[in-house]
Amino acid sequence: MKSGKIKLSPSALNLFNDCPRCFWLDKVKGIKRPRGIFPSLPSGMDRVIKGYFDAYRKDDALPPEFSSDSFSTMKPYSNQQQLDLWREWKTGPQYKDEEGNILFGAIDDLMVNDGAYIPFDYKTKGTPTTVEAAKKYYSNQLNCYSLMLEAMGLPQAGYGYLLYYSPKNVREKGWVL
């Protein structure tokens, strides 16, 4: 922050919402909040889920679990190369304000409905979550993605989706449901 410019991610904004002092120490003094070990299972699941959606994207289709009327006019974002870039925080979407401050991130997926773009984010959790908890912890993230994509000229639908995966049980041969 020596230049006076700030570069933030949705998780940095969540840190500010959660602990303004921790945010200040991080951004001004360079003192990071202690973090635990990043679990490898969620990042592995994230990779698998992206691959699953990408396989359907090749056919311009959504997976069968999205067959309800709510998703009947929705299509996956078709530019796989661009999406792959946006999935990396170094090449992901950005919003830059007049002073040069930057909001950056990496999206999991993007859908299109009648010309409007809809960010999708995949979450994995050991237990089912509630709508209230999902809104509390992740609405800021989806709002940030919408702002960044809109700044890049992509009209927004005004909402996003969190797609939660949590295991119910393990079946024969190790199938996790």
XYZ file of N, CA and C in Angstrom:
531
model
N 0.819 -1.186 0.000
C 0.000 0.000 0.000
C 0.867 1.256 0.000
N 2.154 1.111 -0.245
C 3.052 2.256 -0.228
C 2.667 3.311 -1.255
N 2.149 2.902 -2.404
C 1.780 3.848 -3.453
C 0.466 4.561 -3.150
N -0.222 4.137 -2.115
C -1.527 4.706 -1.814
C -2.652 3.991 -2.523
N -2.303 3.091 -3.423
C -3.301 2.306 -4.146
C -3.581 1.031 -3.359
N -4.811 0.605 -3.422
C -5.204 -0.605 -2.702
C -5.654 -1.647 -3.708
N -5.215 -2.878 -3.495
C -5.634 -4.003 -4.320
C -6.342 -4.980 -3.384
N -7.625 -5.196 -3.661
C -8.450 -6.016 -2.775
C -9.119 -7.153 -3.529
N -9.345 -8.222 -2.797
C -10.130 -9.348 -3.303
C -11.415 -9.418 -2.478
N -12.395 -10.199 -2.922
C -13.590 -10.367 -2.090
C -13.259 -10.879 -0.686
N -12.257 -11.754 -0.567
C -11.914 -12.259 0.770
C -11.294 -11.163 1.638
N -10.567 -10.219 1.034
C -10.035 -9.087 1.805
C -11.179 -8.212 2.317
N -12.198 -8.022 1.497
C -13.361 -7.247 1.951
C -14.108 -7.984 3.060
N -14.152 -9.302 2.967
C -14.761 -10.085 4.047
C -13.964 -9.934 5.336
N -12.638 -9.868 5.221
C -11.802 -9.644 6.402
C -12.157 -8.299 7.035
N -12.341 -7.275 6.215
C -12.737 -5.966 6.732
C -14.074 -6.053 7.460
N -15.042 -6.740 6.865
C -16.357 -6.889 7.503
C -16.268 -7.670 8.805
N -15.392 -8.663 8.833
C -15.247 -9.531 10.001
C -14.414 -8.879 11.105
N -13.340 -8.198 10.721
C -12.406 -7.642 11.707
C -11.677 -6.439 11.095
N -12.243 -5.239 11.221
C -11.606 -4.056 10.631
C -10.153 -3.855 11.079
N -9.855 -4.159 12.325
C -8.478 -4.013 12.819
C -7.541 -4.979 12.098
N -7.993 -6.222 11.909
C -7.184 -7.215 11.185
C -6.926 -6.749 9.757
N -7.941 -6.166 9.137
C -7.808 -5.640 7.778
C -6.754 -4.533 7.753
N -6.842 -3.592 8.687
C -5.895 -2.483 8.748
C -4.474 -3.003 8.958
N -4.308 -3.936 9.892
C -2.975 -4.498 10.139
C -2.415 -5.165 8.888
N -3.271 -5.849 8.158
C -2.844 -6.531 6.935
C -2.459 -5.524 5.853
N -3.338 -4.590 5.558
C -3.129 -3.686 4.426
C -2.155 -2.544 4.713
N -2.094 -2.080 5.956
C -1.233 -0.942 6.280
C 0.113 -1.392 6.847
N 0.095 -2.372 7.741
C 1.325 -2.799 8.411
C 1.917 -4.091 7.845
N 1.154 -4.773 6.983
C 1.657 -6.024 6.404
C 1.624 -7.195 7.366
N 0.865 -7.071 8.444
C 0.752 -8.146 9.435
C -0.483 -8.971 9.096
N -0.246 -10.207 8.704
C -1.343 -11.078 8.265
C -2.046 -11.718 9.452
N -3.327 -11.919 9.281
C -4.122 -12.653 10.263
C -3.698 -14.121 10.197
N -3.521 -14.770 11.342
C -3.149 -16.195 11.298
C -4.199 -17.003 10.539
N -3.717 -17.912 9.705
C -4.621 -18.752 8.918
C -4.265 -20.205 9.165
N -5.267 -21.015 9.017
C -5.039 -22.445 9.124
C -4.499 -22.996 7.816
N -4.254 -24.274 7.810
C -3.794 -24.946 6.603
C -4.950 -25.013 5.617
N -4.681 -24.675 4.347
C -5.741 -24.740 3.340
C -6.052 -26.205 3.068
N -7.302 -26.607 3.252
C -7.648 -28.012 3.051
C -7.599 -28.392 1.573
N -6.999 -29.537 1.286
C -6.857 -29.962 -0.106
C -8.134 -30.575 -0.664
N -8.991 -31.134 0.183
C -10.213 -31.757 -0.323
C -11.118 -30.750 -1.036
N -11.419 -29.577 -0.449
C -12.256 -28.619 -1.180
C -11.636 -28.164 -2.502
N -10.316 -27.942 -2.542
C -9.726 -27.495 -3.809
C -9.752 -28.618 -4.835
N -9.613 -29.855 -4.393
C -9.736 -30.993 -5.305
C -11.153 -31.132 -5.825
N -12.127 -30.954 -4.939
C -13.532 -31.008 -5.353
C -13.845 -29.876 -6.331
N -13.301 -28.710 -6.080
C -13.498 -27.564 -6.955
C -13.041 -27.904 -8.375
N -11.886 -28.531 -8.486
C -11.349 -28.934 -9.786
C -12.275 -29.936 -10.481
N -12.771 -30.911 -9.716
C -13.666 -31.933 -10.269
C -14.981 -31.302 -10.740
N -15.544 -30.408 -9.937
C -16.817 -29.768 -10.283
C -16.657 -28.901 -11.532
N -15.558 -28.159 -11.613
C -15.318 -27.349 -12.813
C -15.226 -28.241 -14.049
N -14.530 -29.355 -13.928
C -14.429 -30.295 -15.047
C -15.785 -30.845 -15.455
N -16.618 -31.120 -14.466
C -17.967 -31.632 -14.719
C -18.774 -30.613 -15.532
N -18.774 -29.358 -15.097
C -19.508 -28.316 -15.816
C -18.890 -28.050 -17.188
N -17.570 -28.081 -17.276
C -16.902 -27.834 -18.555
C -17.257 -28.895 -19.592
N -17.459 -30.135 -19.161
C -17.846 -31.201 -20.094
C -19.202 -30.882 -20.727
N -20.124 -30.355 -19.964
C -21.433 -29.963 -20.504
C -21.329 -28.688 -21.332
N -20.419 -27.800 -20.937
C -20.228 -26.536 -21.666
C -19.866 -26.818 -23.130
N -19.098 -27.867 -23.371
C -18.705 -28.215 -24.746
C -19.921 -28.445 -25.636
N -21.021 -28.899 -25.036
C -22.268 -29.132 -25.784
C -23.268 -27.991 -25.595
N -22.802 -26.868 -25.032
C -23.656 -25.708 -24.758
C -24.870 -26.103 -23.920
N -24.622 -26.928 -22.918
C -25.709 -27.434 -22.075
C -25.320 -27.332 -20.607
N -26.334 -27.386 -19.761
C -26.120 -27.464 -18.318
C -26.265 -28.913 -17.888
N -25.662 -29.296 -16.774
C -25.846 -30.659 -16.263
C -27.324 -30.956 -16.001
N -27.703 -32.235 -16.007
C -29.115 -32.608 -15.866
C -29.775 -32.122 -14.580
N -29.019 -31.912 -13.519
C -29.635 -31.442 -12.276
C -30.155 -30.009 -12.386
N -29.887 -29.342 -13.509
C -30.392 -27.992 -13.760
C -31.537 -28.001 -14.767
N -32.314 -29.065 -14.779
C -33.376 -29.202 -15.783
C -34.687 -28.521 -15.386
N -34.756 -27.915 -14.209
C -36.009 -27.261 -13.798
C -36.274 -26.018 -14.646
N -37.502 -25.547 -14.596
C -37.895 -24.361 -15.364
C -37.068 -23.132 -15.002
N -36.584 -23.064 -13.770
C -35.789 -21.914 -13.329
C -34.533 -21.730 -14.175
N -34.044 -22.815 -14.750
C -32.795 -22.763 -15.514
C -33.009 -23.013 -17.007
N -34.258 -23.063 -17.458
C -34.547 -23.475 -18.837
C -33.950 -22.549 -19.896
N -33.789 -21.269 -19.595
C -33.232 -20.343 -20.584
C -31.765 -20.009 -20.316
N -31.187 -20.612 -19.298
C -29.804 -20.337 -18.929
C -28.850 -21.231 -19.719
N -27.724 -20.651 -20.122
C -26.686 -21.381 -20.847
C -25.344 -21.134 -20.164
N -24.433 -22.089 -20.273
C -23.091 -21.834 -19.742
C -22.354 -20.829 -20.630
N -21.506 -20.031 -20.023
C -20.649 -19.112 -20.778
C -19.832 -19.950 -21.750
N -19.818 -19.585 -23.013
C -19.279 -20.477 -24.043
C -17.780 -20.352 -24.297
N -17.147 -19.266 -23.880
C -15.731 -19.070 -24.172
C -14.868 -19.733 -23.091
N -14.552 -21.008 -23.296
C -13.792 -21.781 -22.309
C -12.417 -21.180 -22.042
N -11.739 -20.694 -23.091
C -10.409 -20.098 -22.907
C -10.473 -18.889 -21.980
N -11.444 -18.027 -22.210
C -11.591 -16.839 -21.367
C -11.949 -17.235 -19.938
N -12.858 -18.177 -19.800
C -13.261 -18.628 -18.470
C -12.068 -19.199 -17.709
N -11.230 -19.963 -18.390
C -10.038 -20.516 -17.738
C -9.134 -19.405 -17.212
N -9.014 -18.308 -17.945
C -8.230 -17.162 -17.464
C -8.891 -16.527 -16.247
N -10.199 -16.376 -16.295
C -10.925 -15.743 -15.190
C -10.942 -16.609 -13.940
N -10.637 -17.886 -14.067
C -10.601 -18.779 -12.906
C -9.317 -18.636 -12.096
N -8.367 -17.898 -12.598
C -7.091 -17.670 -11.909
C -7.066 -16.245 -11.360
N -6.651 -16.087 -10.112
C -6.687 -14.751 -9.514
C -5.736 -13.776 -10.199
N -4.667 -14.271 -10.830
C -3.732 -13.367 -11.509
C -4.290 -12.839 -12.831
N -5.198 -13.581 -13.443
C -5.748 -13.179 -14.742
C -7.268 -13.044 -14.704
N -7.828 -13.074 -13.514
C -9.278 -13.007 -13.349
C -9.833 -11.620 -13.597
N -11.135 -11.493 -13.475
C -11.770 -10.191 -13.700
C -11.315 -9.158 -12.671
N -11.363 -7.893 -13.075
C -10.964 -6.798 -12.192
C -11.906 -5.609 -12.357
N -11.963 -4.831 -11.298
C -12.628 -3.531 -11.332
C -11.592 -2.522 -10.853
N -11.402 -1.447 -11.600
C -10.440 -0.416 -11.216
C -11.186 0.907 -11.087
N -11.050 1.555 -9.923
C -11.742 2.832 -9.739
C -10.898 3.995 -10.267
N -11.431 5.214 -10.163
C -10.773 6.404 -10.715
C -9.405 6.666 -10.088
N -9.226 6.274 -8.830
C -7.950 6.505 -8.146
C -6.934 5.399 -8.414
N -7.351 4.361 -9.124
C -6.435 3.265 -9.446
C -6.483 2.100 -8.480
N -7.408 2.126 -7.529
C -7.573 0.987 -6.629
C -8.222 -0.154 -7.409
N -7.852 -1.379 -7.063
C -8.293 -2.534 -7.849
C -8.997 -3.556 -6.967
N -10.131 -4.026 -7.461
C -10.830 -5.173 -6.890
C -10.613 -6.311 -7.873
N -10.091 -7.432 -7.392
C -9.791 -8.547 -8.285
C -10.319 -9.841 -7.692
N -10.457 -10.844 -8.535
C -10.931 -12.138 -8.057
C -10.769 -13.211 -9.110
N -11.272 -14.376 -8.778
C -11.252 -15.525 -9.682
C -12.610 -16.210 -9.563
N -13.331 -16.288 -10.669
C -14.666 -16.882 -10.627
C -14.593 -18.378 -10.919
N -15.544 -19.116 -10.391
C -15.613 -20.549 -10.680
C -16.302 -20.808 -12.006
N -17.403 -20.119 -12.240
C -18.151 -20.353 -13.471
C -19.019 -19.145 -13.777
N -19.522 -19.133 -14.985
C -20.334 -18.024 -15.446
C -21.428 -18.573 -16.350
N -22.647 -18.135 -16.105
C -23.787 -18.531 -16.927
C -24.342 -17.291 -17.614
N -25.119 -17.519 -18.658
C -25.727 -16.422 -19.407
C -27.213 -16.710 -19.540
N -28.018 -15.702 -19.244
C -29.466 -15.833 -19.379
C -29.989 -14.586 -20.079
N -30.442 -14.742 -21.300
C -31.009 -13.641 -22.078
C -30.047 -12.450 -22.149
N -28.775 -12.721 -22.395
C -27.772 -11.675 -22.535
C -27.208 -11.139 -21.241
N -27.711 -11.590 -20.106
C -27.209 -11.148 -18.800
C -26.320 -12.244 -18.206
N -25.235 -11.836 -17.577
C -24.247 -12.775 -17.041
C -24.492 -13.023 -15.556
N -24.302 -14.281 -15.162
C -24.606 -14.719 -13.801
C -23.400 -15.462 -13.235
N -22.736 -14.900 -12.217
C -21.612 -15.629 -11.622
C -22.097 -16.836 -10.817
N -21.355 -17.922 -10.945
C -21.595 -19.147 -10.184
C -20.362 -19.397 -9.337
N -20.552 -19.774 -8.102
C -19.422 -20.145 -7.257
C -19.724 -21.482 -6.609
N -18.771 -22.387 -6.673
C -18.926 -23.721 -6.103
C -18.389 -23.732 -4.681
N -19.120 -24.367 -3.805
C -18.704 -24.516 -2.412
C -18.839 -25.977 -2.019
N -17.906 -26.448 -1.232
C -17.999 -27.791 -0.666
C -17.955 -27.658 0.844
N -18.746 -28.462 1.493
C -18.845 -28.386 2.947
C -19.204 -29.764 3.472
N -18.740 -30.094 4.639
C -18.997 -31.406 5.224
C -20.443 -31.638 5.605
N -21.176 -30.549 5.823
C -22.588 -30.659 6.194
C -23.393 -29.682 5.347
N -24.681 -29.934 5.186
C -25.506 -28.974 4.439
C -25.487 -27.610 5.128
N -25.639 -26.567 4.359
C -25.644 -25.218 4.917
C -27.052 -24.633 4.849
N -27.229 -23.520 5.507
C -28.520 -22.833 5.455
C -28.418 -21.660 4.478
N -29.539 -21.211 3.985
C -29.568 -20.057 3.090
C -29.009 -18.834 3.818
N -29.361 -18.682 5.087
C -28.887 -17.531 5.865
C -27.364 -17.529 5.978
N -26.776 -18.684 6.255
C -25.315 -18.769 6.370
C -24.651 -18.491 5.027
N -25.209 -19.027 3.966
C -24.646 -18.797 2.631
C -24.669 -17.310 2.291
N -25.781 -16.644 2.568
C -25.885 -15.204 2.302
C -24.878 -14.427 3.140
N -24.775 -14.785 4.405
C -23.884 -14.066 5.321
C -22.433 -14.128 4.858
N -21.994 -15.305 4.457
C -20.580 -15.488 4.152
C -20.211 -15.255 2.690
N -21.166 -15.345 1.773
C -20.776 -15.326 0.365
C -21.489 -14.316 -0.524
N -22.471 -13.580 -0.031
C -23.140 -12.613 -0.910
C -22.167 -11.521 -1.357
N -21.264 -11.104 -0.485
C -20.259 -10.110 -0.846
C -19.400 -10.610 -2.012
N -19.023 -11.872 -1.965
C -18.194 -12.451 -3.018
C -18.913 -12.384 -4.373
N -20.166 -12.810 -4.416
C -20.923 -12.772 -5.670
C -21.150 -11.338 -6.140
N -21.402 -10.424 -5.207
C -21.565 -9.015 -5.575
C -20.284 -8.446 -6.183
N -19.148 -8.814 -5.619
C -17.860 -8.362 -6.163
C -17.655 -8.898 -7.576
N -17.960 -10.172 -7.784
C -17.815 -10.751 -9.127
C -18.699 -10.013 -10.123
N -19.928 -9.707 -9.723
C -20.838 -8.981 -10.618
C -20.280 -7.604 -10.964
N -19.750 -6.898 -9.982
C -19.171 -5.577 -10.226
C -17.995 -5.670 -11.196
N -17.115 -6.642 -10.978
C -15.948 -6.794 -11.853
C -16.365 -7.118 -13.284
N -17.300 -8.032 -13.433
C -17.750 -8.425 -14.770
C -18.472 -7.273 -15.468
N -19.260 -6.528 -14.711
C -19.952 -5.369 -15.279
C -18.945 -4.320 -15.749
N -17.877 -4.120 -14.974
C -16.833 -3.165 -15.353
C -16.136 -3.587 -16.646
N -16.202 -4.874 -16.952
C -15.603 -5.392 -18.184
C -16.605 -5.381 -19.342
N -17.779 -4.771 -19.129
C -18.756 -4.634 -20.195
C -19.754 -5.769 -20.318
N -19.817 -6.643 -19.323
C -20.762 -7.757 -19.363
C -21.983 -7.408 -18.519
N -23.152 -7.235 -19.137
C -24.354 -6.892 -18.369
C -24.699 -7.975 -17.352
N -25.093 -7.536 -16.173
C -25.357 -8.470 -15.079
C -26.843 -8.758 -14.907
N -27.127 -9.972 -14.456
C -28.509 -10.377 -14.187
C -29.003 -9.807 -12.858
N -28.088 -9.378 -11.999
C -28.487 -8.841 -10.698
C -28.514 -9.888 -9.601
N -28.057 -11.082 -9.903
C -27.980 -12.153 -8.908
C -26.884 -13.129 -9.326
N -26.505 -13.972 -8.411
C -25.528 -15.021 -8.677
C -25.981 -16.287 -7.981
N -25.242 -17.348 -8.184
C -25.580 -18.623 -7.558
C -24.389 -19.184 -6.802
N -24.684 -19.706 -5.622
C -23.738 -20.531 -4.880
C -24.211 -21.960 -5.049
N -23.343 -22.803 -5.507
C -23.691 -24.196 -5.709
C -22.940 -25.016 -4.664
N -23.688 -25.489 -3.657
C -23.094 -26.234 -2.550
C -23.085 -27.727 -2.831
N -21.975 -28.345 -2.528
C -21.851 -29.799 -2.561
C -21.469 -30.242 -1.155
N -22.295 -31.098 -0.575
C -21.971 -31.680 0.729
C -22.369 -33.155 0.682
N -21.516 -34.019 1.211
C -21.771 -35.459 1.102
C -22.926 -35.915 1.982
N -23.695 -36.887 1.452
C -24.757 -37.526 2.231
C -24.266 -38.853 2.796
N -23.668 -39.655 1.900
C -23.156 -40.957 2.329
C -22.176 -41.492 1.296
N -21.562 -42.615 1.640
C -20.651 -43.297 0.727
C -21.270 -44.641 0.386
N -21.365 -44.907 -0.897
C -21.944 -46.166 -1.359
C -20.850 -47.168 -1.698
N -21.306 -48.315 -2.103
C -20.404 -49.379 -2.524
C -19.423 -48.849 -3.572
N -18.210 -49.318 -3.535
C -17.124 -48.924 -4.441
C -16.681 -47.473 -4.229
N -17.043 -46.885 -3.102
C -16.543 -45.562 -2.747
C -17.260 -44.381 -3.361
N -18.420 -44.604 -3.978
C -19.166 -43.481 -4.549
C -19.695 -42.593 -3.426
N -19.331 -41.336 -3.466
C -19.801 -40.378 -2.466
C -21.014 -39.659 -3.039
N -22.119 -39.694 -2.283
C -23.348 -39.025 -2.727
C -23.683 -37.876 -1.795
